[in-house]
Amino acid sequence: MSCDFIALANQGVQKLSPYQTGKPIDELKRELGLDDIIKLASNENPLGCSPLAIAAIQAELKQVSLYPDGNGFNLKQAIQQKFGFELNCITLGNGSNDILELVARAYIAQGESAVYSQHAFAVYPLAVQAVGGIGIEVPAKNFGHDLEAMAAAIQANTKVVFIANPNNPTGTWFERHEFEQFMAQVPAHVLVVLDEAYVEYVTDAGFINGFDYVKQYANLIVSRTFSKAYGLASLRVGYAIASADVTNILNRVRQPFNVNSFALAAATAALQDESFVKQSRELNSAGMAQLEQGLSALGLGFIPSKGNFIAFDTGRPCLPVFQALLQQGVIVRPIANYGLPNYLRVSIGLESENARFLAALKQVLAV
């Protein structure tokens, strides 16, 4: 006797499509039989990670049969020492994606709404709809967040607003005064999630730091990750800083061992290696300039970015260009599903990888 298990799922889940990740190198090898492949699709750190993190992982192998510390004390203590927040203001996540989902699970009930921007991270609507919430997507302004319009879009049943600075996949950003004006308009009972997954790559001295505002706004949650500048993408570890009360609620729905022992150890060590993050930031700045110059030389428009990636206009539907680049062993990311049908996003790689991408792109566009 058969049963329609799709129809039995929550209505919000029925309407979802699975999150599309960047194409893995091994998958392309299997499909095309290529050996020489570069992946510039998932905003990964081309330098890898800190040697201190590698050493911490190796040491942790001796404890592989034991459960991790469910409270993540050592990592929380390292975050406290670096940024000055009390332990009861820190939530650890299985990547910052986990933090976003914890917020949705804890605060958005069936039929309640959340606000986010057009061209923003795909996990925001996924997290909202999965719990039966209603997503309110606000049209972007110059590919980025229109914070004034987002504040105006808040409804009586709105529980959360998701904003990202810099934004993925567009790399756009907002300034300190814009954020302050926005927060002044948001009702005190509406939570604001400030997603700062790429903030470590920003070089501007006056760029907004969400941590500066956590004590001022009890409704602010700042999420960050170790997947990008710290280079720990495969280990999946992120964290949130918020008021003690909000943190208390998030930890009630957090799984007890959501961050594994290797991730905890590696992140704790990586947080101490400022020189590695500085090197990553410098490489990114040089690579960004290289790609901007190369794209301009090809006559292609791009969206100025503060992340470790840049989205550019192919001048035509992006999927054929994406597929042609795959044939040359270059993996980038189409972002048609973000409402940008002509755009590809390319992560900043090593100088040689950036050059190979530009050469391949020039050849593909000439056809």
Tab-separated table of C-alpha atoms in Angstrom:
chain	number	residue	atom	x	y	z
A	1	MET	CA	0.000	0.000	0.000
A	2	SER	CA	1.587	3.289	-1.118
A	3	CYS	CA	1.489	6.608	0.658
A	4	ASP	CA	2.233	10.153	-0.525
A	5	PHE	CA	4.898	11.108	1.977
A	6	ILE	CA	5.547	14.396	0.208
A	7	ALA	CA	1.964	15.442	0.885
A	8	LEU	CA	2.382	14.418	4.530
A	9	ALA	CA	5.288	16.824	5.044
A	10	ASN	CA	4.785	20.260	6.577
A	11	GLN	CA	3.389	22.677	3.993
A	12	GLY	CA	6.389	24.964	4.312
A	13	VAL	CA	8.777	22.086	3.660
A	14	GLN	CA	6.748	20.909	0.656
A	15	LYS	CA	7.393	24.248	-1.057
A	16	LEU	CA	11.153	24.164	-0.514
A	17	SER	CA	13.870	23.149	-2.943
A	18	PRO	CA	17.116	21.705	-1.553
A	19	TYR	CA	19.955	24.192	-1.087
A	20	GLN	CA	22.309	24.021	-4.061
A	21	THR	CA	25.948	23.775	-3.029
A	22	GLY	CA	28.979	24.543	-5.172
A	23	LYS	CA	29.879	21.685	-7.504
A	24	PRO	CA	32.435	19.370	-5.814
A	25	ILE	CA	35.767	18.735	-7.564
A	26	ASP	CA	35.330	14.947	-7.363
A	27	GLU	CA	31.931	15.174	-9.037
A	28	LEU	CA	33.379	17.075	-11.988
A	29	LYS	CA	36.201	14.539	-12.229
A	30	ARG	CA	33.659	11.737	-12.486
A	31	GLU	CA	31.513	13.546	-15.032
A	32	LEU	CA	34.207	14.810	-17.403
A	33	GLY	CA	37.258	12.719	-16.572
A	34	LEU	CA	39.306	15.827	-15.796
A	35	ASP	CA	42.257	15.841	-13.418
A	36	ASP	CA	43.313	19.482	-13.467
A	37	ILE	CA	40.444	21.315	-11.781
A	38	ILE	CA	40.187	24.520	-9.776
A	39	LYS	CA	37.166	25.286	-7.624
A	40	LEU	CA	36.219	28.938	-7.183
A	41	ALA	CA	32.583	28.321	-6.317
A	42	SER	CA	32.108	28.113	-2.558
A	43	ASN	CA	34.031	31.071	-1.097
A	44	GLU	CA	36.592	28.776	0.497
A	45	ASN	CA	39.943	30.053	1.735
A	46	PRO	CA	42.588	29.239	-0.936
A	47	LEU	CA	45.299	29.237	1.758
A	48	GLY	CA	43.638	26.399	3.657
A	49	CYS	CA	43.635	26.953	7.412
A	50	SER	CA	46.013	27.909	10.198
A	51	PRO	CA	48.782	25.421	11.064
A	52	LEU	CA	47.640	25.849	14.661
A	53	ALA	CA	44.246	24.450	13.697
A	54	ILE	CA	45.832	21.440	11.983
A	55	ALA	CA	47.892	20.707	15.086
A	56	ALA	CA	44.804	20.990	17.282
A	57	ILE	CA	42.902	18.523	15.083
A	58	GLN	CA	45.763	16.034	15.209
A	59	ALA	CA	45.890	16.246	18.987
A	60	GLU	CA	42.136	15.734	19.201
A	61	LEU	CA	42.378	12.420	17.313
A	62	LYS	CA	43.355	10.775	20.590
A	63	GLN	CA	39.871	11.569	21.943
A	64	VAL	CA	37.844	10.455	18.930
A	65	SER	CA	35.830	7.890	20.924
A	66	LEU	CA	34.542	10.530	23.325
A	67	TYR	CA	31.633	12.907	22.867
A	68	PRO	CA	32.575	16.546	22.383
A	69	ASP	CA	32.027	19.120	25.107
A	70	GLY	CA	28.360	19.907	24.530
A	71	ASN	CA	28.834	23.375	25.989
A	72	GLY	CA	31.994	24.156	23.982
A	73	PHE	CA	33.646	25.790	26.990
A	74	ASN	CA	37.150	26.217	25.554
A	75	LEU	CA	35.935	27.816	22.340
A	76	LYS	CA	33.506	30.065	24.185
A	77	GLN	CA	36.302	31.113	26.517
A	78	ALA	CA	38.547	31.920	23.533
A	79	ILE	CA	35.732	34.021	22.009
A	80	GLN	CA	35.250	35.765	25.346
A	81	GLN	CA	38.950	36.564	25.664
A	82	LYS	CA	39.130	37.919	22.110
A	83	PHE	CA	35.910	39.919	21.993
A	84	GLY	CA	34.973	40.500	25.619
A	85	PHE	CA	31.517	38.875	25.793
A	86	GLU	CA	30.298	36.766	28.695
A	87	LEU	CA	29.948	33.041	28.080
A	88	ASN	CA	26.176	33.238	28.505
A	89	CYS	CA	26.000	35.531	25.450
A	90	ILE	CA	27.622	32.991	23.086
A	91	THR	CA	25.824	30.295	21.080
A	92	LEU	CA	27.859	27.786	19.078
A	93	GLY	CA	26.549	26.406	15.804
A	94	ASN	CA	27.282	23.723	13.250
A	95	GLY	CA	28.375	26.495	10.934
A	96	SER	CA	26.593	29.846	10.975
A	97	ASN	CA	23.795	28.164	8.965
A	98	ASP	CA	22.921	26.349	12.167
A	99	ILE	CA	22.603	29.662	13.989
A	100	LEU	CA	20.138	30.944	11.390
A	101	GLU	CA	18.027	27.820	11.743
A	102	LEU	CA	18.132	27.984	15.548
A	103	VAL	CA	16.732	31.511	15.418
A	104	ALA	CA	13.909	30.433	13.107
A	105	ARG	CA	13.054	27.382	15.213
A	106	ALA	CA	13.115	29.315	18.469
A	107	TYR	CA	11.236	32.443	17.458
A	108	ILE	CA	9.107	31.928	14.326
A	109	ALA	CA	5.827	30.065	14.743
A	110	GLN	CA	3.450	28.830	12.055
A	111	GLY	CA	2.049	31.815	10.165
A	112	GLU	CA	4.476	34.368	11.603
A	113	SER	CA	6.773	36.278	9.295
A	114	ALA	CA	10.405	37.169	8.761
A	115	VAL	CA	11.893	39.877	6.555
A	116	TYR	CA	14.935	39.491	4.305
A	117	SER	CA	16.312	41.093	1.162
A	118	GLN	CA	16.143	40.074	-2.462
A	119	HIS	CA	19.506	38.609	-3.593
A	120	ALA	CA	20.306	37.594	0.018
A	121	PHE	CA	21.590	34.270	1.358
A	122	ALA	CA	19.277	31.415	0.331
A	123	VAL	CA	19.225	29.918	3.826
A	124	TYR	CA	17.092	32.779	5.180
A	125	PRO	CA	13.921	31.777	3.296
A	126	LEU	CA	14.752	28.089	3.727
A	127	ALA	CA	14.943	28.431	7.520
A	128	VAL	CA	11.757	30.501	7.676
A	129	GLN	CA	9.619	28.290	5.448
A	130	ALA	CA	10.829	25.074	7.102
A	131	VAL	CA	9.153	26.125	10.368
A	132	GLY	CA	5.962	27.240	8.647
A	133	GLY	CA	6.860	30.918	8.654
A	134	ILE	CA	6.049	33.475	5.972
A	135	GLY	CA	8.943	35.115	4.164
A	136	ILE	CA	8.745	38.804	3.250
A	137	GLU	CA	11.329	39.486	0.542
A	138	VAL	CA	12.147	43.176	0.095
A	139	PRO	CA	13.403	44.306	-3.327
A	140	ALA	CA	17.123	45.015	-3.375
A	141	LYS	CA	18.607	48.451	-3.931
A	142	ASN	CA	21.679	48.453	-6.182
A	143	PHE	CA	21.915	44.665	-5.617
A	144	GLY	CA	22.101	45.193	-1.839
A	145	HIS	CA	19.893	45.652	1.208
A	146	ASP	CA	17.414	48.531	1.202
A	147	LEU	CA	17.381	48.847	4.982
A	148	GLU	CA	14.802	51.629	5.008
A	149	ALA	CA	12.398	49.516	2.949
A	150	MET	CA	13.129	46.456	5.066
A	151	ALA	CA	12.197	48.327	8.240
A	152	ALA	CA	8.999	49.523	6.568
A	153	ALA	CA	8.167	45.931	5.524
A	154	ILE	CA	7.941	44.714	9.126
A	155	GLN	CA	4.399	43.526	9.892
A	156	ALA	CA	2.503	43.004	13.141
A	157	ASN	CA	3.344	39.286	12.955
A	158	THR	CA	7.035	39.758	12.048
A	159	LYS	CA	9.404	38.105	14.501
A	160	VAL	CA	12.815	38.263	12.776
A	161	VAL	CA	14.697	40.353	10.204
A	162	PHE	CA	17.736	38.777	8.513
A	163	ILE	CA	20.431	41.118	7.198
A	164	ALA	CA	23.948	40.351	5.971
A	165	ASN	CA	27.011	42.577	5.864
A	166	PRO	CA	28.735	41.912	3.503
A	167	ASN	CA	25.955	40.136	1.643
A	168	ASN	CA	26.305	36.799	-0.114
A	169	PRO	CA	26.162	36.345	-3.130
A	170	THR	CA	26.375	40.007	-4.194
A	171	GLY	CA	29.166	41.204	-1.862
A	172	THR	CA	27.263	44.431	-1.187
A	173	TRP	CA	27.395	46.198	2.158
A	174	PHE	CA	25.790	48.969	4.196
A	175	GLU	CA	27.413	51.679	6.270
A	176	ARG	CA	27.346	52.262	10.012
A	177	HIS	CA	24.903	55.181	9.846
A	178	GLU	CA	22.504	53.158	7.694
A	179	PHE	CA	22.501	50.342	10.231
A	180	GLU	CA	21.931	52.712	13.135
A	181	GLN	CA	18.996	54.362	11.367
A	182	PHE	CA	17.577	50.919	10.588
A	183	MET	CA	17.844	49.684	14.171
A	184	ALA	CA	16.116	52.842	15.401
A	185	GLN	CA	13.107	51.927	13.234
A	186	VAL	CA	12.899	48.225	14.157
A	187	PRO	CA	10.465	47.482	17.014
A	188	ALA	CA	12.212	46.287	20.165
A	189	HIS	CA	10.371	42.944	20.077
A	190	VAL	CA	11.576	42.074	16.551
A	191	LEU	CA	14.886	40.228	16.439
A	192	VAL	CA	17.536	41.364	13.965
A	193	VAL	CA	20.045	38.749	12.806
A	194	LEU	CA	23.184	40.450	11.488
A	195	ASP	CA	25.041	37.838	9.437
A	196	GLU	CA	28.751	38.722	9.355
A	197	ALA	CA	30.134	35.560	7.750
A	198	TYR	CA	32.566	37.568	5.594
A	199	VAL	CA	33.422	40.471	7.874
A	200	GLU	CA	37.002	39.298	8.512
A	201	TYR	CA	37.813	40.022	4.861
A	202	VAL	CA	36.879	43.692	5.093
A	203	THR	CA	39.856	46.068	5.134
A	204	ASP	CA	38.034	49.404	5.646
A	205	ALA	CA	38.953	50.834	9.046
A	206	GLY	CA	35.509	52.368	9.609
A	207	PHE	CA	33.476	49.361	8.511
A	208	ILE	CA	30.623	48.456	10.837
A	209	ASN	CA	31.358	45.823	13.487
A	210	GLY	CA	28.176	44.206	14.751
A	211	PHE	CA	29.805	43.337	18.053
A	212	ASP	CA	29.874	47.045	18.895
A	213	TYR	CA	26.075	47.082	19.076
A	214	VAL	CA	25.125	43.904	20.938
A	215	LYS	CA	24.964	45.586	24.348
A	216	GLN	CA	23.052	48.539	22.920
A	217	TYR	CA	20.331	46.480	21.219
A	218	ALA	CA	18.803	43.615	23.180
A	219	ASN	CA	17.090	42.417	19.981
A	220	LEU	CA	20.336	42.045	17.992
A	221	ILE	CA	21.963	38.698	17.171
A	222	VAL	CA	25.342	38.769	15.398
A	223	SER	CA	26.388	35.548	13.668
A	224	ARG	CA	29.879	34.711	12.417
A	225	THR	CA	31.650	31.653	11.039
A	226	PHE	CA	35.026	29.927	10.965
A	227	SER	CA	34.354	28.613	7.444
A	228	LYS	CA	35.661	31.588	5.468
A	229	ALA	CA	38.667	33.644	6.594
A	230	TYR	CA	39.644	30.986	9.160
A	231	GLY	CA	39.485	28.242	6.517
A	232	LEU	CA	37.557	25.621	8.514
A	233	ALA	CA	34.687	25.079	6.065
A	234	SER	CA	34.602	21.286	6.269
A	235	LEU	CA	34.426	21.285	10.072
A	236	ARG	CA	31.255	23.414	10.233
A	237	VAL	CA	31.575	25.748	13.182
A	238	GLY	CA	30.015	29.152	13.694
A	239	TYR	CA	28.794	31.234	16.593
A	240	ALA	CA	26.375	33.957	17.610
A	241	ILE	CA	26.668	36.817	20.068
A	242	ALA	CA	23.443	38.115	21.611
A	243	SER	CA	21.884	39.100	24.919
A	244	ALA	CA	21.898	36.489	27.672
A	245	ASP	CA	18.124	36.016	27.383
A	246	VAL	CA	18.173	35.422	23.622
A	247	THR	CA	21.177	33.124	23.984
A	248	ASN	CA	19.339	31.164	26.654
A	249	ILE	CA	16.474	30.521	24.239
A	250	LEU	CA	18.744	29.560	21.332
A	251	ASN	CA	20.529	27.015	23.505
A	252	ARG	CA	17.203	25.404	24.404
A	253	VAL	CA	16.701	24.312	20.785
A	254	ARG	CA	20.385	23.731	19.972
A	255	GLN	CA	21.360	20.074	19.683
A	256	PRO	CA	23.627	19.041	22.593
A	257	PHE	CA	26.606	18.007	20.422
A	258	ASN	CA	26.026	20.210	17.380
A	259	VAL	CA	29.728	21.116	17.106
A	260	ASN	CA	32.160	18.196	16.963
A	261	SER	CA	35.406	17.914	18.901
A	262	PHE	CA	37.666	18.576	15.904
A	263	ALA	CA	35.749	21.724	15.036
A	264	LEU	CA	35.874	22.971	18.628
A	265	ALA	CA	39.609	22.361	18.912
A	266	ALA	CA	40.458	23.787	15.484
A	267	ALA	CA	38.332	26.912	15.930
A	268	THR	CA	39.812	27.577	19.370
A	269	ALA	CA	43.312	27.400	17.912
A	270	ALA	CA	42.462	29.324	14.728
A	271	LEU	CA	41.073	32.212	16.732
A	272	GLN	CA	44.567	32.818	18.119
A	273	ASP	CA	46.285	32.966	14.728
A	274	GLU	CA	45.848	36.595	13.706
A	275	SER	CA	48.762	36.367	11.272
A	276	PHE	CA	46.938	33.726	9.212
A	277	VAL	CA	43.770	35.831	9.026
A	278	LYS	CA	45.869	38.859	8.061
A	279	GLN	CA	47.570	36.839	5.307
A	280	SER	CA	44.183	35.630	4.085
A	281	ARG	CA	42.852	39.185	4.015
A	282	GLU	CA	45.862	40.483	2.085
A	283	LEU	CA	45.677	37.665	-0.459
A	284	ASN	CA	41.974	38.367	-0.888
A	285	SER	CA	42.519	42.085	-1.480
A	286	ALA	CA	45.158	41.399	-4.121
A	287	GLY	CA	42.991	38.738	-5.762
A	288	MET	CA	39.957	41.000	-5.792
A	289	ALA	CA	41.956	43.694	-7.601
A	290	GLN	CA	43.230	41.084	-10.060
A	291	LEU	CA	39.709	39.887	-10.898
A	292	GLU	CA	38.256	43.380	-11.094
A	293	GLN	CA	40.957	44.379	-13.580
A	294	GLY	CA	40.516	41.162	-15.555
A	295	LEU	CA	36.740	41.434	-15.747
A	296	SER	CA	36.988	45.079	-16.789
A	297	ALA	CA	39.466	44.139	-19.520
A	298	LEU	CA	36.882	41.671	-20.822
A	299	GLY	CA	34.249	44.398	-20.852
A	300	LEU	CA	32.176	42.700	-18.148
A	301	GLY	CA	30.295	44.532	-15.430
A	302	PHE	CA	30.558	43.347	-11.833
A	303	ILE	CA	29.104	44.153	-8.432
A	304	PRO	CA	31.701	45.752	-6.116
A	305	SER	CA	32.262	43.340	-3.242
A	306	LYS	CA	33.591	43.363	0.316
A	307	GLY	CA	33.600	39.555	0.542
A	308	ASN	CA	36.011	36.939	-0.796
A	309	PHE	CA	34.056	36.635	-4.042
A	310	ILE	CA	32.740	38.797	-6.847
A	311	ALA	CA	29.563	38.492	-8.918
A	312	PHE	CA	29.835	39.523	-12.558
A	313	ASP	CA	27.462	39.989	-15.484
A	314	THR	CA	28.163	37.575	-18.338
A	315	GLY	CA	25.965	39.633	-20.676
A	316	ARG	CA	23.945	36.541	-21.497
A	317	PRO	CA	22.211	33.694	-19.639
A	318	CYS	CA	24.866	32.455	-17.214
A	319	LEU	CA	24.283	28.698	-17.291
A	320	PRO	CA	25.876	28.031	-20.716
A	321	VAL	CA	28.917	30.065	-19.615
A	322	PHE	CA	29.054	28.088	-16.367
A	323	GLN	CA	28.904	24.782	-18.249
A	324	ALA	CA	31.603	25.875	-20.698
A	325	LEU	CA	33.901	26.818	-17.832
A	326	LEU	CA	33.329	23.372	-16.316
A	327	GLN	CA	34.585	21.833	-19.559
A	328	GLN	CA	37.840	23.674	-18.916
A	329	GLY	CA	38.067	22.462	-15.339
A	330	VAL	CA	37.023	25.759	-13.744
A	331	ILE	CA	34.167	25.626	-11.218
A	332	VAL	CA	32.367	28.874	-10.401
A	333	ARG	CA	28.837	29.496	-9.120
A	334	PRO	CA	25.765	30.444	-11.164
A	335	ILE	CA	23.418	32.664	-9.165
A	336	ALA	CA	20.372	32.610	-11.408
A	337	ASN	CA	18.424	31.158	-8.468
A	338	TYR	CA	19.111	34.407	-6.598
A	339	GLY	CA	17.234	36.396	-9.227
A	340	LEU	CA	20.388	37.203	-11.209
A	341	PRO	CA	20.049	35.090	-14.381
A	342	ASN	CA	23.055	36.592	-16.185
A	343	TYR	CA	25.443	36.553	-13.230
A	344	LEU	CA	28.146	34.164	-12.089
A	345	ARG	CA	29.892	34.410	-8.730
A	346	VAL	CA	33.578	33.573	-8.541
A	347	SER	CA	35.519	33.121	-5.314
A	348	ILE	CA	38.908	34.750	-4.913
A	349	GLY	CA	41.631	32.119	-5.349
A	350	LEU	CA	45.393	32.082	-5.523
A	351	GLU	CA	46.913	34.414	-8.105
A	352	SER	CA	47.480	31.505	-10.512
A	353	GLU	CA	43.884	30.270	-10.059
A	354	ASN	CA	42.472	33.744	-10.705
A	355	ALA	CA	44.586	34.009	-13.865
A	356	ARG	CA	43.416	30.605	-15.092
A	357	PHE	CA	39.799	31.547	-14.497
A	358	LEU	CA	40.165	34.803	-16.446
A	359	ALA	CA	41.890	33.025	-19.332
A	360	ALA	CA	39.179	30.359	-19.455
A	361	LEU	CA	36.432	32.971	-19.266
A	362	LYS	CA	37.982	34.939	-22.138
A	363	GLN	CA	38.065	31.799	-24.276
A	364	VAL	CA	34.469	30.847	-23.412
A	365	LEU	CA	33.090	34.303	-24.171
A	366	ALA	CA	34.876	34.399	-27.529
A	367	VAL	CA	32.900	31.425	-28.814
